[in-house]
mmCIF file of C-alpha atoms and ligand atoms in Angstrom:
data_model
loop_
_atom_site.group_PDB
_atom_site.id
_atom_site.type_symbol
_atom_site.label_atom_id
_atom_site.label_comp_id
_atom_site.label_asym_id
_atom_site.label_seq_id
_atom_site.Cartn_x
_atom_site.Cartn_y
_atom_site.Cartn_z
ATOM 1 C CA MET A 1 0.000 0.000 0.000
ATOM 2 C CA SER A 2 1.397 3.313 -0.937
ATOM 3 C CA VAL A 3 0.615 6.495 0.843
ATOM 4 C CA LYS A 4 0.540 9.527 -1.302
ATOM 5 C CA THR A 5 1.854 12.621 0.302
ATOM 6 C CA GLU A 6 1.556 15.988 -1.167
ATOM 7 C CA THR A 7 3.393 19.069 -0.164
ATOM 8 C CA VAL A 8 1.911 22.304 -1.216
ATOM 9 C CA ILE A 9 4.092 25.332 -1.062
ATOM 10 C CA ARG A 10 2.256 28.584 -1.000
ATOM 11 C CA THR A 11 3.266 32.152 -0.854
ATOM 12 C CA PRO A 12 1.762 34.135 2.038
ATOM 13 C CA ASN A 13 -0.618 35.852 -0.321
ATOM 14 C CA GLU A 14 -1.902 32.635 -1.754
ATOM 15 C CA ARG A 15 -2.417 31.215 1.683
ATOM 16 C CA ALA A 16 -4.925 33.898 2.436
ATOM 17 C CA THR A 17 -6.790 33.404 -0.786
ATOM 18 C CA THR A 18 -9.788 31.145 -0.779
ATOM 19 C CA GLU A 19 -12.624 30.504 -3.156
ATOM 20 C CA PRO A 20 -14.865 33.574 -3.195
ATOM 21 C CA SER A 21 -17.821 31.584 -1.921
ATOM 22 C CA ARG A 22 -15.876 30.438 1.135
ATOM 23 C CA ARG A 23 -14.726 33.850 2.189
ATOM 24 C CA PRO A 24 -16.656 35.315 5.096
ATOM 25 C CA ASP A 25 -19.183 37.945 4.088
ATOM 26 C CA LEU A 26 -18.547 41.410 5.495
ATOM 27 C CA LEU A 27 -22.127 42.397 4.790
ATOM 28 C CA GLY A 28 -24.185 41.847 7.906
ATOM 29 C CA LEU A 29 -21.375 43.033 10.201
ATOM 30 C CA GLY A 30 -21.843 46.278 12.085
ATOM 31 C CA PRO A 31 -19.305 49.099 12.447
ATOM 32 C CA ASP A 32 -17.753 47.577 15.598
ATOM 33 C CA GLU A 33 -17.308 44.166 14.035
ATOM 34 C CA LEU A 34 -15.871 45.735 10.918
ATOM 35 C CA ALA A 35 -13.481 47.658 13.166
ATOM 36 C CA ARG A 36 -12.266 44.343 14.540
ATOM 37 C CA VAL A 37 -11.683 43.091 11.015
ATOM 38 C CA ALA A 38 -9.694 46.237 10.284
ATOM 39 C CA LEU A 39 -7.612 45.819 13.462
ATOM 40 C CA SER A 40 -6.900 42.198 12.590
ATOM 41 C CA LEU A 41 -5.413 43.413 9.322
ATOM 42 C CA GLY A 42 -3.262 46.009 11.039
ATOM 43 C CA GLU A 43 -5.480 48.979 10.250
ATOM 44 C CA PRO A 44 -6.923 51.467 12.716
ATOM 45 C CA ALA A 45 -10.376 50.782 14.111
ATOM 46 C CA TYR A 46 -12.008 53.724 12.367
ATOM 47 C CA ARG A 47 -11.666 51.890 9.071
ATOM 48 C CA GLY A 48 -14.557 49.751 10.303
ATOM 49 C CA ARG A 49 -16.875 52.709 10.333
ATOM 50 C CA GLN A 50 -15.649 53.758 6.913
ATOM 51 C CA LEU A 51 -16.536 50.336 5.569
ATOM 52 C CA ALA A 52 -19.949 50.473 7.227
ATOM 53 C CA GLU A 53 -20.546 53.862 5.616
ATOM 54 C CA TRP A 54 -19.764 52.433 2.207
ATOM 55 C CA PHE A 55 -21.949 49.367 2.626
ATOM 56 C CA TYR A 56 -24.988 50.652 4.434
ATOM 57 C CA ARG A 57 -25.153 54.374 3.823
ATOM 58 C CA ARG A 58 -23.959 54.417 0.229
ATOM 59 C CA GLY A 59 -24.960 50.903 -0.709
ATOM 60 C CA SER A 60 -21.659 50.230 -2.437
ATOM 61 C CA PHE A 61 -20.014 46.801 -2.353
ATOM 62 C CA ASP A 62 -17.247 47.767 -4.724
ATOM 63 C CA LEU A 63 -13.847 47.889 -3.031
ATOM 64 C CA GLY A 64 -12.425 49.609 -6.087
ATOM 65 C CA ALA A 65 -14.618 52.627 -5.434
ATOM 66 C CA MET A 66 -13.639 52.936 -1.770
ATOM 67 C CA THR A 67 -10.790 55.304 -2.425
ATOM 68 C CA ASN A 68 -10.678 56.661 1.116
ATOM 69 C CA LEU A 69 -9.268 53.279 2.165
ATOM 70 C CA PRO A 70 -5.625 52.340 1.530
ATOM 71 C CA ALA A 71 -5.158 50.161 -1.526
ATOM 72 C CA ALA A 72 -3.247 47.517 0.429
ATOM 73 C CA PHE A 73 -6.087 47.216 2.933
ATOM 74 C CA ARG A 74 -8.601 46.819 0.140
ATOM 75 C CA GLU A 75 -6.462 44.107 -1.390
ATOM 76 C CA GLU A 76 -6.313 42.268 1.930
ATOM 77 C CA LEU A 77 -10.076 42.523 2.268
ATOM 78 C CA ASP A 78 -10.561 41.252 -1.235
ATOM 79 C CA ARG A 79 -8.332 38.267 -0.564
ATOM 80 C CA GLY A 80 -9.888 37.219 2.702
ATOM 81 C CA TYR A 81 -13.497 38.368 2.522
ATOM 82 C CA ARG A 82 -16.351 39.191 0.247
ATOM 83 C CA ILE A 83 -19.063 41.797 0.316
ATOM 84 C CA GLY A 84 -22.431 40.287 -0.448
ATOM 85 C CA SER A 85 -23.231 36.844 -1.741
ATOM 86 C CA LEU A 86 -26.453 37.016 -3.725
ATOM 87 C CA ALA A 87 -26.477 36.601 -7.483
ATOM 88 C CA GLU A 88 -29.467 37.887 -9.388
ATOM 89 C CA ASN A 89 -30.653 35.026 -11.492
ATOM 90 C CA GLY A 90 -33.846 36.319 -12.980
ATOM 91 C CA ARG A 91 -36.596 38.836 -12.544
ATOM 92 C CA ARG A 92 -40.152 39.457 -13.578
ATOM 93 C CA GLU A 93 -41.681 42.874 -13.784
ATOM 94 C CA THR A 94 -45.142 44.223 -14.445
ATOM 95 C CA PRO A 95 -45.254 46.188 -17.718
ATOM 96 C CA ASP A 96 -45.378 49.479 -15.786
ATOM 97 C CA ARG A 97 -42.360 48.289 -13.719
ATOM 98 C CA LYS A 98 -44.169 49.226 -10.539
ATOM 99 C CA THR A 99 -43.749 45.705 -9.219
ATOM 100 C CA ARG A 100 -40.592 43.700 -9.721
ATOM 101 C CA LYS A 101 -39.846 40.250 -8.437
ATOM 102 C CA VAL A 102 -36.161 39.554 -8.255
ATOM 103 C CA ALA A 103 -34.798 36.043 -7.815
ATOM 104 C CA PHE A 104 -31.493 35.785 -6.001
ATOM 105 C CA SER A 105 -29.385 32.637 -5.982
ATOM 106 C CA LEU A 106 -27.917 31.772 -2.625
ATOM 107 C CA ASP A 107 -24.437 30.428 -2.721
ATOM 108 C CA SER A 108 -25.535 27.463 -0.679
ATOM 109 C CA GLY A 109 -27.866 26.654 -3.599
ATOM 110 C CA GLY A 110 -31.501 27.587 -4.060
ATOM 111 C CA VAL A 111 -33.240 30.815 -4.844
ATOM 112 C CA VAL A 112 -35.006 33.382 -2.708
ATOM 113 C CA GLU A 113 -37.257 36.087 -4.019
ATOM 114 C CA THR A 114 -37.510 39.747 -3.120
ATOM 115 C CA VAL A 115 -40.268 42.045 -4.322
ATOM 116 C CA TYR A 116 -40.016 45.737 -5.140
ATOM 117 C CA MET A 117 -43.389 47.476 -5.003
ATOM 118 C CA SER A 118 -44.116 51.081 -5.772
ATOM 119 C CA THR A 119 -46.825 53.677 -5.905
ATOM 120 C CA PRO A 120 -46.105 57.237 -7.021
ATOM 121 C CA THR A 121 -45.217 58.175 -3.458
ATOM 122 C CA ARG A 122 -44.187 55.003 -1.735
ATOM 123 C CA PHE A 123 -41.630 52.260 -2.204
ATOM 124 C CA THR A 124 -41.798 49.001 -0.352
ATOM 125 C CA PHE A 125 -39.364 46.103 -0.400
ATOM 126 C CA CYS A 126 -40.683 42.724 0.578
ATOM 127 C CA LEU A 127 -37.762 40.689 1.893
ATOM 128 C CA SER A 128 -37.377 36.960 2.401
ATOM 129 C CA SER A 129 -36.119 35.719 5.751
ATOM 130 C CA GLN A 130 -35.739 32.014 5.033
ATOM 131 C CA HIS A 131 -35.230 29.767 2.044
ATOM 132 C CA GLY A 132 -38.430 27.735 2.211
ATOM 133 C CA CYS A 133 -40.757 27.661 5.193
ATOM 134 C CA GLY A 134 -41.644 24.953 7.661
ATOM 135 C CA PHE A 135 -45.084 26.158 8.722
ATOM 136 C CA ALA A 136 -47.040 24.623 5.856
ATOM 137 C CA CYS A 137 -49.915 27.114 5.692
ATOM 138 C CA ARG A 138 -52.321 25.490 3.260
ATOM 139 C CA PHE A 139 -52.737 28.512 1.019
ATOM 140 C CA CYS A 140 -49.084 29.496 0.641
ATOM 141 C CA ALA A 141 -46.657 28.482 -2.100
ATOM 142 C CA THR A 142 -43.601 28.950 0.094
ATOM 143 C CA GLY A 143 -45.193 26.591 2.619
ATOM 144 C CA ARG A 144 -45.140 23.882 -0.032
ATOM 145 C CA MET A 145 -41.362 24.063 -0.264
ATOM 146 C CA GLY A 146 -40.919 22.756 3.243
ATOM 147 C CA ARG A 147 -38.431 23.923 5.788
ATOM 148 C CA GLY A 148 -35.245 25.337 4.328
ATOM 149 C CA ARG A 149 -32.605 27.348 6.022
ATOM 150 C CA ASN A 150 -32.479 30.651 7.801
ATOM 151 C CA LEU A 151 -31.025 33.455 5.749
ATOM 152 C CA THR A 152 -28.117 35.307 7.295
ATOM 153 C CA ALA A 153 -28.336 38.951 8.299
ATOM 154 C CA GLY A 154 -26.026 39.714 5.371
ATOM 155 C CA GLU A 155 -28.358 37.998 2.909
ATOM 156 C CA MET A 156 -31.322 39.995 4.201
ATOM 157 C CA VAL A 157 -29.543 43.351 4.265
ATOM 158 C CA GLU A 158 -28.267 42.662 0.780
ATOM 159 C CA GLN A 159 -31.797 42.146 -0.577
ATOM 160 C CA ALA A 160 -32.753 45.625 0.666
ATOM 161 C CA LEU A 161 -29.566 47.344 -0.451
ATOM 162 C CA ARG A 162 -29.743 45.833 -3.917
ATOM 163 C CA LEU A 163 -33.350 46.930 -4.414
ATOM 164 C CA ARG A 164 -32.493 50.357 -3.072
ATOM 165 C CA ARG A 165 -30.308 50.863 -6.118
ATOM 166 C CA GLU A 166 -33.436 50.632 -8.236
ATOM 167 C CA LEU A 167 -35.198 53.578 -6.604
ATOM 168 C CA PRO A 168 -35.776 56.425 -9.024
ATOM 169 C CA ASP A 169 -33.453 59.414 -8.820
ATOM 170 C CA GLY A 170 -34.137 61.537 -5.800
ATOM 171 C CA ALA A 171 -36.050 58.842 -3.927
ATOM 172 C CA THR A 172 -34.365 57.688 -0.752
ATOM 173 C CA ASP A 173 -37.128 56.542 1.558
ATOM 174 C CA TYR A 174 -38.521 53.082 1.397
ATOM 175 C CA ASN A 175 -40.406 50.639 3.578
ATOM 176 C CA VAL A 176 -39.328 47.154 4.467
ATOM 177 C CA VAL A 177 -41.807 44.369 5.052
ATOM 178 C CA LEU A 178 -40.661 40.931 6.113
ATOM 179 C CA MET A 179 -43.383 39.265 4.116
ATOM 180 C CA GLY A 180 -41.389 37.343 1.558
ATOM 181 C CA MET A 181 -40.385 33.726 1.850
ATOM 182 C CA GLY A 182 -40.072 32.283 5.323
ATOM 183 C CA GLU A 183 -41.097 33.015 8.872
ATOM 184 C CA PRO A 184 -39.057 35.951 10.167
ATOM 185 C CA LEU A 185 -39.633 35.245 13.842
ATOM 186 C CA GLU A 186 -38.222 31.754 13.455
ATOM 187 C CA ASN A 187 -35.026 33.460 12.314
ATOM 188 C CA TYR A 188 -35.284 36.012 15.082
ATOM 189 C CA ASP A 189 -31.646 36.919 15.762
ATOM 190 C CA ALA A 190 -30.557 37.356 12.167
ATOM 191 C CA VAL A 191 -33.706 39.304 11.306
ATOM 192 C CA LEU A 192 -33.134 41.713 14.163
ATOM 193 C CA ARG A 193 -29.496 42.078 13.268
ATOM 194 C CA ALA A 194 -30.366 42.905 9.658
ATOM 195 C CA LEU A 195 -33.035 45.394 10.705
ATOM 196 C CA GLY A 196 -30.656 46.931 13.225
ATOM 197 C CA LEU A 197 -28.204 47.660 10.418
ATOM 198 C CA LEU A 198 -30.854 49.032 8.089
ATOM 199 C CA THR A 199 -32.248 51.304 10.806
ATOM 200 C CA ASP A 200 -28.943 52.364 12.418
ATOM 201 C CA PRO A 201 -29.290 56.136 12.821
ATOM 202 C CA SER A 202 -25.541 56.591 12.507
ATOM 203 C CA LEU A 203 -25.632 55.053 9.035
ATOM 204 C CA GLY A 204 -28.235 57.112 7.292
ATOM 205 C CA ALA A 205 -30.930 54.901 8.524
ATOM 206 C CA LEU A 206 -34.331 53.883 7.544
ATOM 207 C CA PRO A 207 -36.732 55.031 10.306
ATOM 208 C CA PRO A 208 -37.759 51.940 12.311
ATOM 209 C CA LYS A 209 -41.431 52.711 11.879
ATOM 210 C CA ARG A 210 -40.991 51.921 8.193
ATOM 211 C CA VAL A 211 -40.302 48.307 9.057
ATOM 212 C CA THR A 212 -43.024 45.677 9.447
ATOM 213 C CA ILE A 213 -42.410 42.142 10.613
ATOM 214 C CA SER A 214 -45.115 39.678 9.668
ATOM 215 C CA THR A 215 -45.522 36.407 11.542
ATOM 216 C CA VAL A 216 -47.620 33.249 11.455
ATOM 217 C CA GLY A 217 -48.029 33.857 15.172
ATOM 218 C CA LEU A 218 -45.033 32.580 17.125
ATOM 219 C CA VAL A 219 -46.153 33.559 20.596
ATOM 220 C CA PRO A 220 -42.854 33.514 22.544
ATOM 221 C CA GLN A 221 -41.132 35.584 19.870
ATOM 222 C CA ILE A 222 -43.945 38.151 19.814
ATOM 223 C CA TYR A 223 -43.337 38.721 23.540
ATOM 224 C CA ARG A 224 -39.616 38.980 22.921
ATOM 225 C CA LEU A 225 -40.095 41.395 20.085
ATOM 226 C CA ALA A 226 -42.373 43.601 22.170
ATOM 227 C CA ASP A 227 -39.789 43.794 24.934
ATOM 228 C CA GLU A 228 -36.585 43.886 22.919
ATOM 229 C CA ALA A 229 -37.474 45.678 19.700
ATOM 230 C CA PRO A 230 -40.674 47.670 20.200
ATOM 231 C CA ARG A 231 -39.677 50.065 17.431
ATOM 232 C CA TYR A 232 -40.810 47.817 14.590
ATOM 233 C CA ARG A 233 -44.363 47.321 13.422
ATOM 234 C CA LEU A 234 -45.977 43.946 13.861
ATOM 235 C CA ALA A 235 -48.311 42.176 11.462
ATOM 236 C CA VAL A 236 -49.938 38.882 12.359
ATOM 237 C CA SER A 237 -51.289 36.450 9.805
ATOM 238 C CA LEU A 238 -54.663 35.620 11.314
ATOM 239 C CA HIS A 239 -56.756 34.334 8.396
ATOM 240 C CA ALA A 240 -59.452 32.718 10.525
ATOM 241 C CA ALA A 241 -61.420 33.711 13.600
ATOM 242 C CA THR A 242 -61.906 30.277 15.135
ATOM 243 C CA ASP A 243 -59.336 27.756 16.298
ATOM 244 C CA GLU A 244 -61.052 25.049 14.314
ATOM 245 C CA LEU A 245 -60.634 26.754 10.967
ATOM 246 C CA ARG A 246 -57.308 28.365 11.753
ATOM 247 C CA SER A 247 -55.780 25.022 12.723
ATOM 248 C CA LYS A 248 -56.876 23.603 9.389
ATOM 249 C CA LEU A 249 -55.394 26.462 7.416
ATOM 250 C CA MET A 250 -52.352 27.065 9.578
ATOM 251 C CA PRO A 251 -51.004 24.067 11.494
ATOM 252 C CA VAL A 252 -49.051 26.440 13.782
ATOM 253 C CA ASN A 253 -52.388 27.236 15.444
ATOM 254 C CA ARG A 254 -52.278 23.841 17.138
ATOM 255 C CA THR A 255 -49.177 24.985 19.000
ATOM 256 C CA PHE A 256 -50.241 28.583 19.581
ATOM 257 C CA PRO A 257 -54.028 28.809 19.527
ATOM 258 C CA LEU A 258 -55.912 32.069 19.207
ATOM 259 C CA GLU A 259 -56.237 32.875 22.873
ATOM 260 C CA GLN A 260 -52.479 32.659 23.403
ATOM 261 C CA LEU A 261 -51.805 34.509 20.189
ATOM 262 C CA LEU A 262 -54.115 37.382 21.048
ATOM 263 C CA GLY A 263 -52.598 37.556 24.533
ATOM 264 C CA ALA A 264 -49.173 38.047 22.956
ATOM 265 C CA VAL A 265 -50.542 40.642 20.557
ATOM 266 C CA ARG A 266 -52.169 42.501 23.445
ATOM 267 C CA HIS A 267 -48.798 42.560 25.188
ATOM 268 C CA HIS A 268 -47.163 43.908 22.032
ATOM 269 C CA VAL A 269 -49.743 46.654 21.662
ATOM 270 C CA ASP A 270 -49.460 47.634 25.332
ATOM 271 C CA ARG A 271 -45.707 47.629 25.271
ATOM 272 C CA THR A 272 -45.233 49.484 21.999
ATOM 273 C CA GLY A 273 -48.260 51.775 22.095
ATOM 274 C CA ARG A 274 -48.720 50.979 18.444
ATOM 275 C CA ARG A 275 -51.513 49.206 16.697
ATOM 276 C CA VAL A 276 -51.073 45.795 15.208
ATOM 277 C CA THR A 277 -52.019 44.726 11.712
ATOM 278 C CA PHE A 278 -53.966 41.520 11.253
ATOM 279 C CA GLU A 279 -53.688 39.971 7.830
ATOM 280 C CA TYR A 280 -56.778 38.058 6.786
ATOM 281 C CA ILE A 281 -56.844 36.186 3.498
ATOM 282 C CA LEU A 282 -60.286 35.997 1.978
ATOM 283 C CA ILE A 283 -61.031 32.581 0.538
ATOM 284 C CA GLU A 284 -64.427 32.008 -1.040
ATOM 285 C CA GLU A 285 -66.940 30.162 1.133
ATOM 286 C CA LEU A 286 -64.256 29.280 3.618
ATOM 287 C CA ASN A 287 -63.793 32.410 5.704
ATOM 288 C CA ASP A 288 -65.533 35.175 3.771
ATOM 289 C CA THR A 289 -69.154 35.159 4.978
ATOM 290 C CA ILE A 290 -70.759 37.834 7.104
ATOM 291 C CA GLY A 291 -70.803 35.282 9.913
ATOM 292 C CA ASP A 292 -67.008 35.019 9.609
ATOM 293 C CA ALA A 293 -66.701 38.794 9.618
ATOM 294 C CA ALA A 294 -68.803 38.993 12.788
ATOM 295 C CA LYS A 295 -66.572 36.433 14.519
ATOM 296 C CA LEU A 296 -63.509 38.372 13.453
ATOM 297 C CA VAL A 297 -64.928 41.588 14.891
ATOM 298 C CA LYS A 298 -65.558 39.843 18.189
ATOM 299 C CA LEU A 299 -62.097 38.325 18.274
ATOM 300 C CA VAL A 300 -60.232 41.596 17.849
ATOM 301 C CA ALA A 301 -62.605 43.744 19.907
ATOM 302 C CA GLN A 302 -60.700 46.090 22.237
ATOM 303 C CA LEU A 303 -57.445 45.759 20.290
ATOM 304 C CA PRO A 304 -56.070 48.802 18.504
ATOM 305 C CA CYS A 305 -55.632 47.158 15.141
ATOM 306 C CA LYS A 306 -55.868 47.380 11.422
ATOM 307 C CA ILE A 307 -57.312 44.499 9.475
ATOM 308 C CA ASN A 308 -55.669 43.978 6.153
ATOM 309 C CA LEU A 309 -57.864 41.840 3.923
ATOM 310 C CA ILE A 310 -55.926 39.938 1.270
ATOM 311 C CA PRO A 311 -58.042 38.391 -1.453
ATOM 312 C CA TYR A 312 -56.567 34.941 -1.961
ATOM 313 C CA ASN A 313 -53.934 34.803 -4.681
ATOM 314 C CA PRO A 314 -54.027 31.582 -6.638
ATOM 315 C CA ILE A 315 -50.996 29.340 -6.236
ATOM 316 C CA GLY A 316 -51.794 26.593 -8.673
ATOM 317 C CA PRO A 317 -54.407 23.892 -8.662
ATOM 318 C CA GLY A 318 -56.342 23.565 -5.455
ATOM 319 C CA LYS A 319 -59.727 24.027 -3.966
ATOM 320 C CA PHE A 320 -59.275 27.587 -2.754
ATOM 321 C CA LYS A 321 -60.859 30.411 -4.709
ATOM 322 C CA ARG A 322 -60.628 34.158 -4.553
ATOM 323 C CA PRO A 323 -64.038 35.601 -3.697
ATOM 324 C CA SER A 324 -65.833 37.900 -6.120
ATOM 325 C CA ALA A 325 -65.347 41.651 -5.769
ATOM 326 C CA GLU A 326 -68.866 41.886 -4.283
ATOM 327 C CA ARG A 327 -68.147 39.365 -1.566
ATOM 328 C CA ILE A 328 -64.882 41.087 -0.692
ATOM 329 C CA GLN A 329 -66.685 44.399 -0.557
ATOM 330 C CA ARG A 330 -69.442 43.000 1.632
ATOM 331 C CA PHE A 331 -66.931 41.559 4.103
ATOM 332 C CA ALA A 332 -64.993 44.822 4.265
ATOM 333 C CA GLU A 333 -68.191 46.840 4.717
ATOM 334 C CA HIS A 334 -69.208 44.712 7.660
ATOM 335 C CA LEU A 335 -65.860 45.327 9.358
ATOM 336 C CA ARG A 336 -65.497 49.028 8.606
ATOM 337 C CA PRO A 337 -67.750 50.556 11.262
ATOM 338 C CA ARG A 338 -66.697 47.943 13.809
ATOM 339 C CA VAL A 339 -62.882 47.885 13.850
ATOM 340 C CA PRO A 340 -60.431 50.796 13.939
ATOM 341 C CA ALA A 341 -59.133 50.378 10.374
ATOM 342 C CA VAL A 342 -59.659 48.102 7.403
ATOM 343 C CA THR A 343 -57.738 47.918 4.155
ATOM 344 C CA VAL A 344 -58.020 45.590 1.208
ATOM 345 C CA ARG A 345 -54.690 44.586 -0.239
ATOM 346 C CA TYR A 346 -55.158 44.045 -3.912
ATOM 347 C CA SER A 347 -51.698 42.636 -4.372
ATOM 348 C CA GLN A 348 -49.773 44.099 -7.218
ATOM 349 C CA GLY A 349 -47.873 41.548 -9.155
ATOM 350 C CA VAL A 350 -50.331 38.651 -9.191
ATOM 351 C CA ASP A 351 -49.589 38.197 -12.884
ATOM 352 C CA ILE A 352 -45.868 37.876 -12.305
ATOM 353 C CA GLY A 353 -46.246 35.563 -9.322
ATOM 354 C CA ALA A 354 -45.008 38.268 -6.983
ATOM 355 C CA ALA A 355 -48.103 38.572 -4.817
ATOM 356 C CA CYS A 356 -48.502 37.432 -1.228
ATOM 357 C CA GLY A 357 -48.092 33.730 -0.904
ATOM 358 C CA GLN A 358 -46.815 33.175 -4.416
ATOM 359 C CA LEU A 359 -43.084 33.240 -3.727
ATOM 360 C CA ALA A 360 -41.426 29.906 -4.163
ATOM 361 C CA GLY A 361 -38.156 30.400 -5.955
ATOM 362 C CA GLU A 362 -39.753 29.452 -9.263
ATOM 363 C CA ALA A 363 -36.941 31.033 -11.242
ATOM 364 C CA GLN A 364 -34.971 27.891 -10.549
ATOM 365 C CA GLY A 365 -37.548 25.300 -11.289
ATOM 366 C CA GLY A 366 -39.877 26.039 -8.429
ATOM 367 C CA ALA A 367 -40.245 24.465 -5.051
ATOM 368 C CA ARG A 368 -37.964 21.687 -4.078
ATOM 369 C CA ARG A 369 -40.679 19.188 -3.521
HETATM 370 N N1 SAH B 401 -44.431 33.863 7.528
HETATM 371 C C1 SAH B 401 -44.861 35.225 7.680
HETATM 372 C C2 SAH B 401 -44.351 36.073 6.573
HETATM 373 C C3 SAH B 401 -44.996 35.786 5.212
HETATM 374 S S1 SAH B 401 -45.988 37.141 4.891
HETATM 375 C C4 SAH B 401 -46.372 35.277 7.823
HETATM 376 O O1 SAH B 401 -47.008 34.252 7.626
HETATM 377 O O2 SAH B 401 -46.911 36.309 8.187
HETATM 378 C C5 SAH B 401 -46.931 36.722 3.568
HETATM 379 C C6 SAH B 401 -48.391 37.076 3.799
HETATM 380 O O3 SAH B 401 -49.123 36.610 2.668
HETATM 381 C C7 SAH B 401 -48.954 36.335 4.999
HETATM 382 O O4 SAH B 401 -49.964 37.052 5.623
HETATM 383 C C8 SAH B 401 -49.492 35.109 4.331
HETATM 384 O O5 SAH B 401 -50.394 34.428 5.127
HETATM 385 C C9 SAH B 401 -50.109 35.697 3.082
HETATM 386 N N2 SAH B 401 -50.356 34.714 2.033
HETATM 387 C C10 SAH B 401 -49.771 33.506 1.897
HETATM 388 N N3 SAH B 401 -50.274 32.855 0.841
HETATM 389 C C11 SAH B 401 -51.194 33.675 0.288
HETATM 390 C C12 SAH B 401 -52.048 33.575 -0.856
HETATM 391 N N4 SAH B 401 -52.053 32.490 -1.641
HETATM 392 N N5 SAH B 401 -52.855 34.613 -1.120
HETATM 393 C C13 SAH B 401 -52.842 35.724 -0.355
HETATM 394 N N6 SAH B 401 -52.057 35.878 0.716
HETATM 395 C C14 SAH B 401 -51.239 34.866 1.042
#
């Protein structure tokens, strides 16, 4: 038996060089962590803040443009690290370009989708927090993919910063909603880290009230969020006003039934002094009768809330149907005098598969199972 030995001789520079995809991502690190990176490369700590300014304030990932940093430092960074990891691998846009669905390849494989939505005065980016989703809501395309992995803070920040480049000239303000693929509160730490970077006042921040986190209703995390990060808005996917129906539509309701969920929401409202949004999909004959509306009114009574009605967006063959405009109207009219606020979300982008519940990484052959 012969043993093959191999001696590899490398120059110091080569030793530091690894495949781009294996280099740690600087995106997702805050100014202090970037300062530590700078110190480890023999540079003063303030270089960390300079890097953070480039990434988060200016949205630039291009070391070549960062001319206030020494060339040798930039070379070291380029050898040992990378800035960002997402590769755009397709997009669909409505003809007026108001809604754009961008597919990003992850370097671990798979695709996540991010949606850019605009009105003449408002820009909203819908970010994904996980690749896939383990909660299996019956009406949701992402739920059909099954559980995937948590996205990193860097991957989430990058979605926002990349879409920010598409804002028209002069526009700087945008909203962030964590309503793309995945359950943000299951990826709690990375989500809060990403939002912390996007809303850092020292980095040209997005005001925290422009951020909405939407959840299937993870009760312990709603309490945590209320206590630890009361500055963000909360949206809860309710979709049914009884445990019986909600458990059928959303298996998570068996773990956190309505009474517990509403207790957590009450705590959030009390703690933050801000109203909560309840999302309620309207599915014909299933949860869209006046009787259902009456139950919903009773359930949310006393809570400062907005009810956001989302007419069901089709996600392929199945028994669910979007109600007629009249039925939607009737449901909304019943709620209007009885709850603090009601909106109907006619999702833009249904035709390009960019509407609520339709995200499933289809650009790469669709869901994984
Ligand atoms: N997991 C989080 C974030 C996803 S948000 C949550 O559930 O809240 C996406 C929103 O779109 C949720 O309210 C979700 O329930 C809703 N949705 C999912 N599938 C839908 C569909 N087919 N039609 C309309 N809305 C849908």
